[in-house]
Coordinates of C-alpha atoms (C1' of nucleotides) in Angstrom, one line a residue:
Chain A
X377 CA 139.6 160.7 55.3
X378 CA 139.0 164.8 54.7
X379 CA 139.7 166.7 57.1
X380 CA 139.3 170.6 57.2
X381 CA 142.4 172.5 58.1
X382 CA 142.1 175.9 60.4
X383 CA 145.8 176.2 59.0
X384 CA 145.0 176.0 55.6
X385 CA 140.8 176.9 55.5
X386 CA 140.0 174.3 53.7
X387 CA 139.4 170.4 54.2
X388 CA 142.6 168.4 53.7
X389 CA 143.1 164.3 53.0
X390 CA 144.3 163.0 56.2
X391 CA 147.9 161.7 56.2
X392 CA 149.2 161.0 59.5
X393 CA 153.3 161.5 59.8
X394 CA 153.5 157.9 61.0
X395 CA 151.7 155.5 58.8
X396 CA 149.0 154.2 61.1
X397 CA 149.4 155.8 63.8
X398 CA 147.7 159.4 64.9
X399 CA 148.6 161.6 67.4
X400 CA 145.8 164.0 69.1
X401 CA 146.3 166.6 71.4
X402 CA 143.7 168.8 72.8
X403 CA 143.2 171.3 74.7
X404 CA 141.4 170.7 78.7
X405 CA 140.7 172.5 80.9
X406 CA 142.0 174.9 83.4
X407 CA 140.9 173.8 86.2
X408 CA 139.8 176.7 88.4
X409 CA 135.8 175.4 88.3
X410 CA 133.7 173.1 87.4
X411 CA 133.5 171.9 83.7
X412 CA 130.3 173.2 81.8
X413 CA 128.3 172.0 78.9
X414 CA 130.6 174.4 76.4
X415 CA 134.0 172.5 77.8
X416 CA 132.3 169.2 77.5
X417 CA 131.9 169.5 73.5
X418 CA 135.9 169.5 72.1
X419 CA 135.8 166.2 75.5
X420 CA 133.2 164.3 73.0
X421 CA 133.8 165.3 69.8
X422 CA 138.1 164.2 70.4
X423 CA 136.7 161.2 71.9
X424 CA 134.8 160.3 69.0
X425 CA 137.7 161.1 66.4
X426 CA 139.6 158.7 68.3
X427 CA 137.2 156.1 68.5
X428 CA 136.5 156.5 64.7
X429 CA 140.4 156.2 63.8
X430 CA 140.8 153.5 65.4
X431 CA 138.0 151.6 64.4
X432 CA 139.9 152.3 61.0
X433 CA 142.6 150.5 62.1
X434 CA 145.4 153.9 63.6
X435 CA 147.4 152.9 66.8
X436 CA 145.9 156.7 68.1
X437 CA 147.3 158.9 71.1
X438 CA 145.1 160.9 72.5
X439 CA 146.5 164.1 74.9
X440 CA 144.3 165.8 76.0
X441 CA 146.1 168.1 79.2
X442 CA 145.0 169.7 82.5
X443 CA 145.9 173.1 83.1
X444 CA 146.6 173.4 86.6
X445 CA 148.9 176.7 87.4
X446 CA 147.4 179.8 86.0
X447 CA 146.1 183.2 86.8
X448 CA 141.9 182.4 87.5
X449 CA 143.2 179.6 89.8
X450 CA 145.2 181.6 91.8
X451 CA 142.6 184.3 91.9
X452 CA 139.8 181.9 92.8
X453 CA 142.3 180.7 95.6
X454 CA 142.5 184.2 96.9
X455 CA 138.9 184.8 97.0
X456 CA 138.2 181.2 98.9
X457 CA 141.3 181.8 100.9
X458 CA 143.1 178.7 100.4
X459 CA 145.7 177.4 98.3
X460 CA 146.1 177.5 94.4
X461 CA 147.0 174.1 94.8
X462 CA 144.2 173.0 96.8
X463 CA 142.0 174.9 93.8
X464 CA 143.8 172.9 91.1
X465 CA 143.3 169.3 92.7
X466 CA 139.9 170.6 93.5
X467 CA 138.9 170.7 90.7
X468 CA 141.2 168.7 88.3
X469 CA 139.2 165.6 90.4
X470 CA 135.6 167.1 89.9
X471 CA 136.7 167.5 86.1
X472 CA 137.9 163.7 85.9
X473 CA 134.3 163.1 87.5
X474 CA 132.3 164.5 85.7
X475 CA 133.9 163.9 82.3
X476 CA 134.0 160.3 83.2
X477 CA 130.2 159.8 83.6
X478 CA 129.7 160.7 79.8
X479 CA 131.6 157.0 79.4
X480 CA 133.6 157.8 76.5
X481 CA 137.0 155.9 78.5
X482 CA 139.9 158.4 79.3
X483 CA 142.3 159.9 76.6
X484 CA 145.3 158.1 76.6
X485 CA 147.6 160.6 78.5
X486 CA 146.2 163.4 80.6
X487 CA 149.5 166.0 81.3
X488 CA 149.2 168.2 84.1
X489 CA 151.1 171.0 83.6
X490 CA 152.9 171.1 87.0
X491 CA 154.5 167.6 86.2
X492 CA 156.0 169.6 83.4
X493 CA 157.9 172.7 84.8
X494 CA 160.8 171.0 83.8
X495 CA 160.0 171.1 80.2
X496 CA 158.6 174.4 80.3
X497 CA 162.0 175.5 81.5
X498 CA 164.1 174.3 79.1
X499 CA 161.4 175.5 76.1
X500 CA 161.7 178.9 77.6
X501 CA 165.6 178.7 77.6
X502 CA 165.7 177.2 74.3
X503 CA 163.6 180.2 73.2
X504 CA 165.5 182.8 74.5
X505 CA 168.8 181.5 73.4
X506 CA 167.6 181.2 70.0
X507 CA 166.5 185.3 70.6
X508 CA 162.9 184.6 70.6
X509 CA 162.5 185.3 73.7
X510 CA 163.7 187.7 76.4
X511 CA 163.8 188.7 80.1
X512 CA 162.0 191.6 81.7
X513 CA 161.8 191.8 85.9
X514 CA 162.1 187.8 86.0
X515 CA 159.3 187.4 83.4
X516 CA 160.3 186.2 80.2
X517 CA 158.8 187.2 77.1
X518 CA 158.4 185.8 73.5
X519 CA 159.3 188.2 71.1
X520 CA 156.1 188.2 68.7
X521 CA 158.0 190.6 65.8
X522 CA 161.2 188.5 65.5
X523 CA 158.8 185.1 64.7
X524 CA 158.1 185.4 60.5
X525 CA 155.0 183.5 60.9
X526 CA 153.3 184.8 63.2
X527 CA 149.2 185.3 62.9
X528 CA 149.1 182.0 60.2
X529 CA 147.2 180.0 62.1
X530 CA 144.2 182.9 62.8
X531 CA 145.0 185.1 60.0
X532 CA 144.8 188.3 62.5
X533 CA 146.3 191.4 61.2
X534 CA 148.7 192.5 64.2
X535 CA 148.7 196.6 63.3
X536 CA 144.6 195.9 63.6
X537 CA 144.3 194.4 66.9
X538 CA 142.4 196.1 69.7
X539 CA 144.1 195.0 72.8
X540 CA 147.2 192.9 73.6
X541 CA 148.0 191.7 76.8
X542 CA 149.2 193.9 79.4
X543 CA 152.6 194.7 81.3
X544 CA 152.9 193.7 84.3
X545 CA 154.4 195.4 87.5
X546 CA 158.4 196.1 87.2
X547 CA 158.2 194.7 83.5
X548 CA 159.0 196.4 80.5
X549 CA 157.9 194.4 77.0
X550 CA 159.4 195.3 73.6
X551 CA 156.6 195.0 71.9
X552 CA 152.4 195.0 73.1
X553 CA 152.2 191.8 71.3
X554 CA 155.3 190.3 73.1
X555 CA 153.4 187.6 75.4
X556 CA 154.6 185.9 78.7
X557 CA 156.2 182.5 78.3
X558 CA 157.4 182.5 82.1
X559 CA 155.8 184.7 84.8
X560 CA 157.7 185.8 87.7
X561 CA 156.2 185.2 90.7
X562 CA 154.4 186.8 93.3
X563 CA 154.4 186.8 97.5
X564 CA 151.9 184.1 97.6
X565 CA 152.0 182.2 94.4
X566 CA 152.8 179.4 93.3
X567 CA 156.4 178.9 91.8
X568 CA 159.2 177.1 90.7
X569 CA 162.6 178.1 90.3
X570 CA 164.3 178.5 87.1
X571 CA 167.0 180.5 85.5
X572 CA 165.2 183.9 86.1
X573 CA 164.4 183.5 89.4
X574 CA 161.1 181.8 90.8
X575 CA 158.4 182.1 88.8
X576 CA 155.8 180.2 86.8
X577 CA 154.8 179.4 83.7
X578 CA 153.0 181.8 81.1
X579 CA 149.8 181.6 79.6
X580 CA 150.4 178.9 76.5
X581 CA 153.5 177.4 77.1
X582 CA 152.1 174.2 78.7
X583 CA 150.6 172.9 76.3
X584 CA 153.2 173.4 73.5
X585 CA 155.9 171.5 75.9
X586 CA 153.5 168.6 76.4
X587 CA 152.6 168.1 72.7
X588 CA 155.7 168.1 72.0
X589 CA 156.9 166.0 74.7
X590 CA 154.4 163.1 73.8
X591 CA 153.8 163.5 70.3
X592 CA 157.1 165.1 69.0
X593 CA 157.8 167.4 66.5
X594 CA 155.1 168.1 63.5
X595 CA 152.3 165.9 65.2
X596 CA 149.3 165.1 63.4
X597 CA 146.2 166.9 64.6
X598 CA 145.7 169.7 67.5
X599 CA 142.5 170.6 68.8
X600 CA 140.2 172.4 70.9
X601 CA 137.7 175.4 71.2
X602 CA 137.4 177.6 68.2
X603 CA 138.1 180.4 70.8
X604 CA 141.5 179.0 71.3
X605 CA 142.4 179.9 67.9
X606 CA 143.6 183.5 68.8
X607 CA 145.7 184.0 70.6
X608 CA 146.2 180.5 72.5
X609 CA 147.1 177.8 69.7
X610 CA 148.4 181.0 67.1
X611 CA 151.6 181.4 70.4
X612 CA 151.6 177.3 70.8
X613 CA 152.4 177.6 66.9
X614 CA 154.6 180.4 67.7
X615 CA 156.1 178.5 70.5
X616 CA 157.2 175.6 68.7
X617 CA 158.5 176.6 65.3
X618 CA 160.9 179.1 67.0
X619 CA 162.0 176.8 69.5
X620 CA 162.3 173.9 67.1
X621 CA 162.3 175.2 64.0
X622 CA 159.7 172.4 62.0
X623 CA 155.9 172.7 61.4
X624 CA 154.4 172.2 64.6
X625 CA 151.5 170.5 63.8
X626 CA 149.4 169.2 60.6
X627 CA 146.1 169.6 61.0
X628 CA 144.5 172.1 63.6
X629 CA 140.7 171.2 64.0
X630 CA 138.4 173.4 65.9
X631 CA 134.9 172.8 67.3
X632 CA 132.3 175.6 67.3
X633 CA 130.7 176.7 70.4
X634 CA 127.7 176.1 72.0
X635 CA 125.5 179.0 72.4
X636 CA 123.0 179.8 74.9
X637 CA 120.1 182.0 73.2
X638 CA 122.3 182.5 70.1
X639 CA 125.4 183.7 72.7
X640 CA 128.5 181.7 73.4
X641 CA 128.2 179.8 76.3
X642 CA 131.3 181.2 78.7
X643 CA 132.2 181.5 82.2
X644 CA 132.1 185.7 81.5
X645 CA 129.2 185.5 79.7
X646 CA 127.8 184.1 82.7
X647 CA 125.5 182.0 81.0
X648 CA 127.2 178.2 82.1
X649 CA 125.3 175.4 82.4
X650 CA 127.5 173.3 84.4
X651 CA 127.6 169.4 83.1
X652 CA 127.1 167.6 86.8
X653 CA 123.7 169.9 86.6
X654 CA 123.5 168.4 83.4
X655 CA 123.9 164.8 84.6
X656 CA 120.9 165.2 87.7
X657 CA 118.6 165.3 85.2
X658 CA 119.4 164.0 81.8
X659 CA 121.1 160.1 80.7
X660 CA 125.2 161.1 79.4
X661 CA 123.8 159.5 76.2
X662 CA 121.8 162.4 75.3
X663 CA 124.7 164.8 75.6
X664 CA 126.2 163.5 73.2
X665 CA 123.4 162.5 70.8
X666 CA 123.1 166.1 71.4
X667 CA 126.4 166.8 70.4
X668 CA 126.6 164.4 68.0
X669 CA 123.5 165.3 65.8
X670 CA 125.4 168.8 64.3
X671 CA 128.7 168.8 62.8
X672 CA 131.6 170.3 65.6
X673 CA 132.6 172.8 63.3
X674 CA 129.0 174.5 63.8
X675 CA 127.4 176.7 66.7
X676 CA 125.1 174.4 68.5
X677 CA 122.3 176.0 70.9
X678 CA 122.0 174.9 74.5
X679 CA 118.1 174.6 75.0
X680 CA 115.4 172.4 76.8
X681 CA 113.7 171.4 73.1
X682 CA 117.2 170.6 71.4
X683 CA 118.2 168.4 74.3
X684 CA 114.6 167.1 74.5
X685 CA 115.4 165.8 71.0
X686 CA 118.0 164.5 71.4
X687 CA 116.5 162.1 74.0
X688 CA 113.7 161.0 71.6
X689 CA 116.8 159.9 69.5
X690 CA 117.8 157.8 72.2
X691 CA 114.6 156.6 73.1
X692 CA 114.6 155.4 68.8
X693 CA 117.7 153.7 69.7
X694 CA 117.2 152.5 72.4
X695 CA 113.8 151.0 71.5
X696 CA 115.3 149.2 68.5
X697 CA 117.8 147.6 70.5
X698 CA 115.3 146.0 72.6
X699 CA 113.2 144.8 69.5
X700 CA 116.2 142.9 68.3
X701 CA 117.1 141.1 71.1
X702 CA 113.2 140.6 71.7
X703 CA 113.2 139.2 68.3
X704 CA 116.0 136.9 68.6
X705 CA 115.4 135.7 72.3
X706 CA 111.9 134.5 70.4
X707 CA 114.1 132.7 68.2
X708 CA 116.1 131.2 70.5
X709 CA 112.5 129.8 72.5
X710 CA 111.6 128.6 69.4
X711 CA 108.6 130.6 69.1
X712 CA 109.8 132.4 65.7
X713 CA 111.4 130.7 63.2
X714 CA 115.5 131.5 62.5
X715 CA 115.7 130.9 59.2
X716 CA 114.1 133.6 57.2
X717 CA 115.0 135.7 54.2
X718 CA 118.4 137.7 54.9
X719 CA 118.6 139.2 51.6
X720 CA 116.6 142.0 52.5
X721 CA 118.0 143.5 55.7
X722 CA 121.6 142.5 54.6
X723 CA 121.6 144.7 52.3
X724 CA 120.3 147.2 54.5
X725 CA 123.1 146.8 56.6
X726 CA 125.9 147.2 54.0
X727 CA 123.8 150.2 52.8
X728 CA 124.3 151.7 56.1
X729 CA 127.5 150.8 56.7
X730 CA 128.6 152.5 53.7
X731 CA 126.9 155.7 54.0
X732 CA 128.3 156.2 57.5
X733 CA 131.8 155.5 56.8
X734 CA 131.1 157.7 53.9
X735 CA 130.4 161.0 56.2
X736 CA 132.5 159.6 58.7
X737 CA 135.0 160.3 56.3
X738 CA 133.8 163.4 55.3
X739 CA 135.4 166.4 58.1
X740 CA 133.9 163.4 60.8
X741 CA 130.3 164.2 59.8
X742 CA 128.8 163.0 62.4
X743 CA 124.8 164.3 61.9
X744 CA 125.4 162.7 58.4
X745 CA 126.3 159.5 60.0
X746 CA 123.4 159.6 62.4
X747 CA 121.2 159.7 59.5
X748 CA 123.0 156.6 58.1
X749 CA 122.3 154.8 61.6
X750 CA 118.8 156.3 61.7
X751 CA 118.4 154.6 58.0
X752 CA 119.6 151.4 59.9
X753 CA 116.8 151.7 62.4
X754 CA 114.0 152.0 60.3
X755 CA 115.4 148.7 57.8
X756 CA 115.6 146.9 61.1
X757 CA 112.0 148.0 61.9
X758 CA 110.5 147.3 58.6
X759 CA 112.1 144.0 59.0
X760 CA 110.8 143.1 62.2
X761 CA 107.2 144.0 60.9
X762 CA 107.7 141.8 57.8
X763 CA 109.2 138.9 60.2
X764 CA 106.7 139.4 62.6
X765 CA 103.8 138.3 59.8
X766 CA 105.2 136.0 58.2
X767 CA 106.4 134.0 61.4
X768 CA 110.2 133.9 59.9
X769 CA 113.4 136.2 60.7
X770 CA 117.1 135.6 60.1
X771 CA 118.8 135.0 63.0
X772 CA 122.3 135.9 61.4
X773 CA 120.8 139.1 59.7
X774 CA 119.5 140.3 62.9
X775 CA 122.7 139.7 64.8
X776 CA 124.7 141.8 61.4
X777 CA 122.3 144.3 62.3
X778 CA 122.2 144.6 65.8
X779 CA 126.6 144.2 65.3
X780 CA 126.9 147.1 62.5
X781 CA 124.1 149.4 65.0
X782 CA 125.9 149.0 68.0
X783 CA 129.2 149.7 66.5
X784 CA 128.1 152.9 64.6
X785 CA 126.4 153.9 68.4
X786 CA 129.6 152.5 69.8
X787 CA 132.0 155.1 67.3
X788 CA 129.9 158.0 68.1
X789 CA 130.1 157.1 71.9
X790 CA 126.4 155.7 72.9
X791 CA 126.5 151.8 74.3
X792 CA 123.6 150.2 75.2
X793 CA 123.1 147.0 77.4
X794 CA 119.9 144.9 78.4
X795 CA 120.0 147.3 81.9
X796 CA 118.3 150.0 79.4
X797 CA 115.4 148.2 78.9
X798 CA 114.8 145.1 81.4
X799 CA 117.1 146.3 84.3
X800 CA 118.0 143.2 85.5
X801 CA 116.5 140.4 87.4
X802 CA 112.3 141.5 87.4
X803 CA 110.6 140.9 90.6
X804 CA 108.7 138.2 91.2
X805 CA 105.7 141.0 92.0
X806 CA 105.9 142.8 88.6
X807 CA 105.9 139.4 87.0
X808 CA 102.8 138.5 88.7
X809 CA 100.8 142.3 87.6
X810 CA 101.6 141.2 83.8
X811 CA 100.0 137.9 84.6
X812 CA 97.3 139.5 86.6
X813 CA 96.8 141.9 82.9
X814 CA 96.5 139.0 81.2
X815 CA 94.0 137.0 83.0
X816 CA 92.2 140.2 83.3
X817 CA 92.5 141.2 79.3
X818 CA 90.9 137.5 78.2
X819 CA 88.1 138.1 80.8
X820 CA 87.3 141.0 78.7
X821 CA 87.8 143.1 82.1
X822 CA 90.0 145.9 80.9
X823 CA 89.4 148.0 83.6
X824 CA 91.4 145.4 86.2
X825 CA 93.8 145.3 82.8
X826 CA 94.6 148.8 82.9
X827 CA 94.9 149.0 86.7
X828 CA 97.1 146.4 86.5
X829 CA 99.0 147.9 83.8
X830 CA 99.2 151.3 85.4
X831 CA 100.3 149.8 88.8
X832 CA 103.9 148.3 86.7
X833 CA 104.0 151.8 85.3
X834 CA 104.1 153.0 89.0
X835 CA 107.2 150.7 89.2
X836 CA 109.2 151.9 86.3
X837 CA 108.2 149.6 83.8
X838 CA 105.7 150.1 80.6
X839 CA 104.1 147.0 79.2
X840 CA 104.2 146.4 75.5
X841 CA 102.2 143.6 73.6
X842 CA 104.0 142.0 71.1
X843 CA 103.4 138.7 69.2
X844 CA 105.0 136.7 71.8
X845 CA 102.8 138.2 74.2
X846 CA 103.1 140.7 77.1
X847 CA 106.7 142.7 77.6
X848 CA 108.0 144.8 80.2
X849 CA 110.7 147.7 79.2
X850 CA 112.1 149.8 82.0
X851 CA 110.8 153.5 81.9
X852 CA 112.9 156.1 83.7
Chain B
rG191 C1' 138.0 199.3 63.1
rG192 C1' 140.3 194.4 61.4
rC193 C1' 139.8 188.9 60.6
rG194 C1' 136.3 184.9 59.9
rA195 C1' 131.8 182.0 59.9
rC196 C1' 126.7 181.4 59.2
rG197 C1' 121.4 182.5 57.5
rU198 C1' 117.7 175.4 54.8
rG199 C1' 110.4 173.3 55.5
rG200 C1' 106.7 174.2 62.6
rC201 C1' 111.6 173.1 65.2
rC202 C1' 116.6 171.0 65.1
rG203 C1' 120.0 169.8 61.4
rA204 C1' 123.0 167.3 56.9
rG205 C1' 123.9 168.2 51.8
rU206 C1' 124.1 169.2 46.5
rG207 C1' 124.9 172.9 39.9
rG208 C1' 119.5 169.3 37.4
rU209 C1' 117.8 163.0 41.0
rU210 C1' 115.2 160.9 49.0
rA211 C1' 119.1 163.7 54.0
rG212 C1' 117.9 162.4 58.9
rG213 C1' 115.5 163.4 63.5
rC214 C1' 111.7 165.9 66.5
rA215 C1' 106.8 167.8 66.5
rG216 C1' 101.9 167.6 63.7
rA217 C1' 97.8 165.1 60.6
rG218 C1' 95.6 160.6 58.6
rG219 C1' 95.9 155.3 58.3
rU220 C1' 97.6 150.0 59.8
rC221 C1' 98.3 146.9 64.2
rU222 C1' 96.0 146.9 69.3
rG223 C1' 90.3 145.9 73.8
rC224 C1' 93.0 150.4 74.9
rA225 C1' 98.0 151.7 75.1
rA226 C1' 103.2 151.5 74.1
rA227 C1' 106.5 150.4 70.2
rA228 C1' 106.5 150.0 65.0
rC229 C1' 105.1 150.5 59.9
rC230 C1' 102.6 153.3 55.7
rU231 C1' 101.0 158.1 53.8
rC232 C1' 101.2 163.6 54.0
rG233 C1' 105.3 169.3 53.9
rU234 C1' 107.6 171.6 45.9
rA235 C1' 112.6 174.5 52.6
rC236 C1' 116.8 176.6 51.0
rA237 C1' 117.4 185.4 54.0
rG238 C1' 116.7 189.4 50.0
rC239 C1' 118.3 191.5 45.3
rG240 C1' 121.3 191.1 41.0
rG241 C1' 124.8 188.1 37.9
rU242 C1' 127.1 183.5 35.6
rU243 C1' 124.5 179.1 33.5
rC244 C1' 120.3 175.4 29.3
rG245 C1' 119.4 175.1 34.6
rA246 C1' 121.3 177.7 41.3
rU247 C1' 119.3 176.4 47.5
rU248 C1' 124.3 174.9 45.7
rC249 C1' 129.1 179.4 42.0
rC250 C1' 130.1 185.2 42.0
rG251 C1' 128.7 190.2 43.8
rC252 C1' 125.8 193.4 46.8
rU253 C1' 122.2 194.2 50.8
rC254 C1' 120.1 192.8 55.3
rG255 C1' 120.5 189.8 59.7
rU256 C1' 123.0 186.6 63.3
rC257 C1' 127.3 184.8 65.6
rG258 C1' 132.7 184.1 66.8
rC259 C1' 137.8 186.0 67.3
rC260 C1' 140.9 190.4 67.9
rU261 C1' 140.9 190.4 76.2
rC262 C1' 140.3 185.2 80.2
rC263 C1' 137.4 181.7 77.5
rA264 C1' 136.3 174.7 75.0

RNA sequence: GGCGACGUGGCCGAGUGGUUAGGCAGAGGUCUGCAAAACCUCGUACAGCGGUUCGAUUCCGCUCGUCGCCUCCA
């Protein structure tokens, strides 16, 4: 598998440090509101990776923290008047609920990084001991000059930069680059204590002492927001090598932002779309089909028409799933023959399987892979047509198909079940309308047919004709 | 000012030095009482200008445009 390196700016071959196993670590959220449609992308596209590795066999780990201590959550505490803490669970719960809906299963290990002070500590210790780090009015600070390779990661050019971050009260930095590792505190906030009095961690720290802590040294892949680049993961790197001295991890993949009329979606942009909005009104699926349909490393635009599309997709899906098990529950009655050519839509199958492994393997190219699926979709189609005529289908083909489609969906994070198209037991009342139809239909009265029709349309459900006669499919 | 990315047919969006992306939308056809679903057919697109090459959308340079990072940010 290729994979394309921020470190190195170009794609890579993927060799994990442990044969067959991969570790992932990725950057959440801090948790001082609610998760929008721009934090939901690295949650999917990770979740994917993962799912793809280890359908290729890896034992993965996937990290993927919760930033709960930080400067916006104590300031949105202040403006709600109540407790950072009260902030943090706040909205560490709504982040587990909403990211939960999209169905993608929970990474493996979810660090918080107040069940880390400890850690932080001692990485903050063992960085000023080693003199990359020093203390200033109970803050402590990493020492940006004395670290040889610093900017590698985002290939910034320190004597260029515009800003750096600022002192704070009663502190005095070496250097405007030097950046806080461990805040001292404030009346009010939160803190711990720790060897330079009680304080708090800084702005990056956490998430290097919780890689570290469950992935060790020189991990495999690290990920998040392009955005995090500079100056986040660039002091993570920073971080780590001084403190322990080895490459601190392989492969650093970023995901491009999503956009809203061509401009980054972000909370100071202003222009969020929060994902529980999202949920009211769309199915999860089509987030990620969404998602899904461009590759991660691109800008992807947040609009009505591109997420309309994406639920056609679905609908394609979704519409092919119910004609194979349409198909093969007409086999099972006995009303189509199980024994037809295979030949034809076997080879279809390997065709497809191929070609998505293929872009799978390819920097995860998952709009590549689509197409592979999409290719699957239509052999199944043409199939069904062919069957249809000549009476005849193969039951085992149709089950390899239906098997390699729902595993492709299943990689890229989209499951479907009979609820998407029959939802469960049908009522006795709907039952009778499609009879109703028919008796109607063969009188040749299609007015009373089309009444008929429309009244099961009224109750969620769109009648399609098929060979085996009338079928109902749920309509939402 | 510095660093970096991108500009593909009506739209979204892969990709490649010469051979089909895919999807959505649209037109016609098949099937159907009509629908729905599906199938078939239909679009010589690669920002502009130079260069390298037998041949460039694909490589190089320049121009224009858009975006990201350099400040919290997925």
């Amino acid at each position: 598998m290729r994979i394309y390196n921020t470190l190195t700016r170009r794609k890579e071959e993927f060799v994990p440090r442990d044969r067959g196993k991969v570790g992932i670590y990725v950057c959440g959220p801090t948790v001082y509101g609610y998760v929008h449609v721009g934090n939901a992308r690295p949650y999917v596209f990770f979740a994917v990776l993962a799912r793809y590795l280890r359908s290729r066999g890896y034992r993965v780990t996937l990290v993927e923290n919760i930033t709960d201590v930080d400067d916006k959550i104590i300031e949105r505490a202040r403006e709600e008047g109540t407790s950072a803490d009260e902030v943090a669970r706040r909205f560490a719960d709504a982040y587990i609920e909403d990211t939960g809906r999209l169905g993608l299963g929970r990474p493996d290990i979810e660090p918080r990084a107040t069940e880390h002070i400890g850690e932080i500590i001692d990485l903050c210790r063992r960085l000023e001991e080693a003199g990359y780090a020093y203390e200033t009015g109970g803050s402590v600070y990493f020492r940006v000059e004395r670290f040889a390779g610093y900017v590698k990661l985002s290939g910034q050019k320190t004597d260029q930069m515009q800003h750096s971050e600022p002192e704070r009260e009663g502190e005095t930095k070496e250097s405007p680059l030097d950046f806080a590792v461990w805040k001292a505190a404030k009346p009010g906030e939160p803190s711990w204590e720790s060897p330079w009095g009680r304080g708090r961690p800084g702005w990056h720290i956490e998430c290097t002492a919780m890689s570290l802590k469950y992935l060790g040294e020189s991990f495999d892949i690290h990920g998040g927001g392009r955005d995090l680049v500079f100056p986040h993961h660039e002091n993570e790197v920073a971080q780590a090598e001084a403190a322990g001295g080895k490459q601190f991890v392989r492969y650093w993949m970023h995901n491009g932002m999503i956009t809203r009329r061509e401009e980054k979606m972000s909370k100071s942009v202003g222009n969020i779309f929060l994902l529980r909005e999202f949920l009211k009104e769309y199915d999860p699926r089509v987030l990620i089909l969404f998602f899904v349909g461009s590759h991660y490393r691109s800008p992807l635009e947040y609009s009505r028409e591109n997420l309309d599309e994406a639920a056609s997709r679905l609908e394609r899906f979704r519409n092919c799933f119910w004609r194979l098990d349409e198909l093969l529950a007409a086999v099972e009655a006995g009303q189509l023959a199980g024994d037809g050519d295979a030949a034809a839509l076997d080879q279809a199958v390997a065709a497809a399987e191929e070609e998505f492994h293929r872009e799978m393997e390819d920097d995860v190219n998952t709009a590549g892979a689509l197409a592979a699926s999409f290719g699957l979709v239509r052999a199944v189609n043409e199939y069904a047509e062919a069957g249809q005529k000549q009476g005849a289908v193969s039951r085992g083909s149709l089950q390899r198909a239906r098997a390699a489609l729902a595993s492709q969906l299943g990689i890229l994070g989209i499951e479907f079940t009979a609820e998407d198209y029959q939802g469960g037991e049908l009522e006795q009342e709907l039952l009778e309308l499609v009879e109703q139809r028919e008796q109607a239909r063969r009188a040749g009265d299609y007015a009373a047919a089309d009444a008929a029709r429309d009244r099961i349309r009224a109750a969620g459900y769109e009648v399609r004709d098929t060979p085996q006669g009338p079928k109902l499919v749920r309509r939402d």
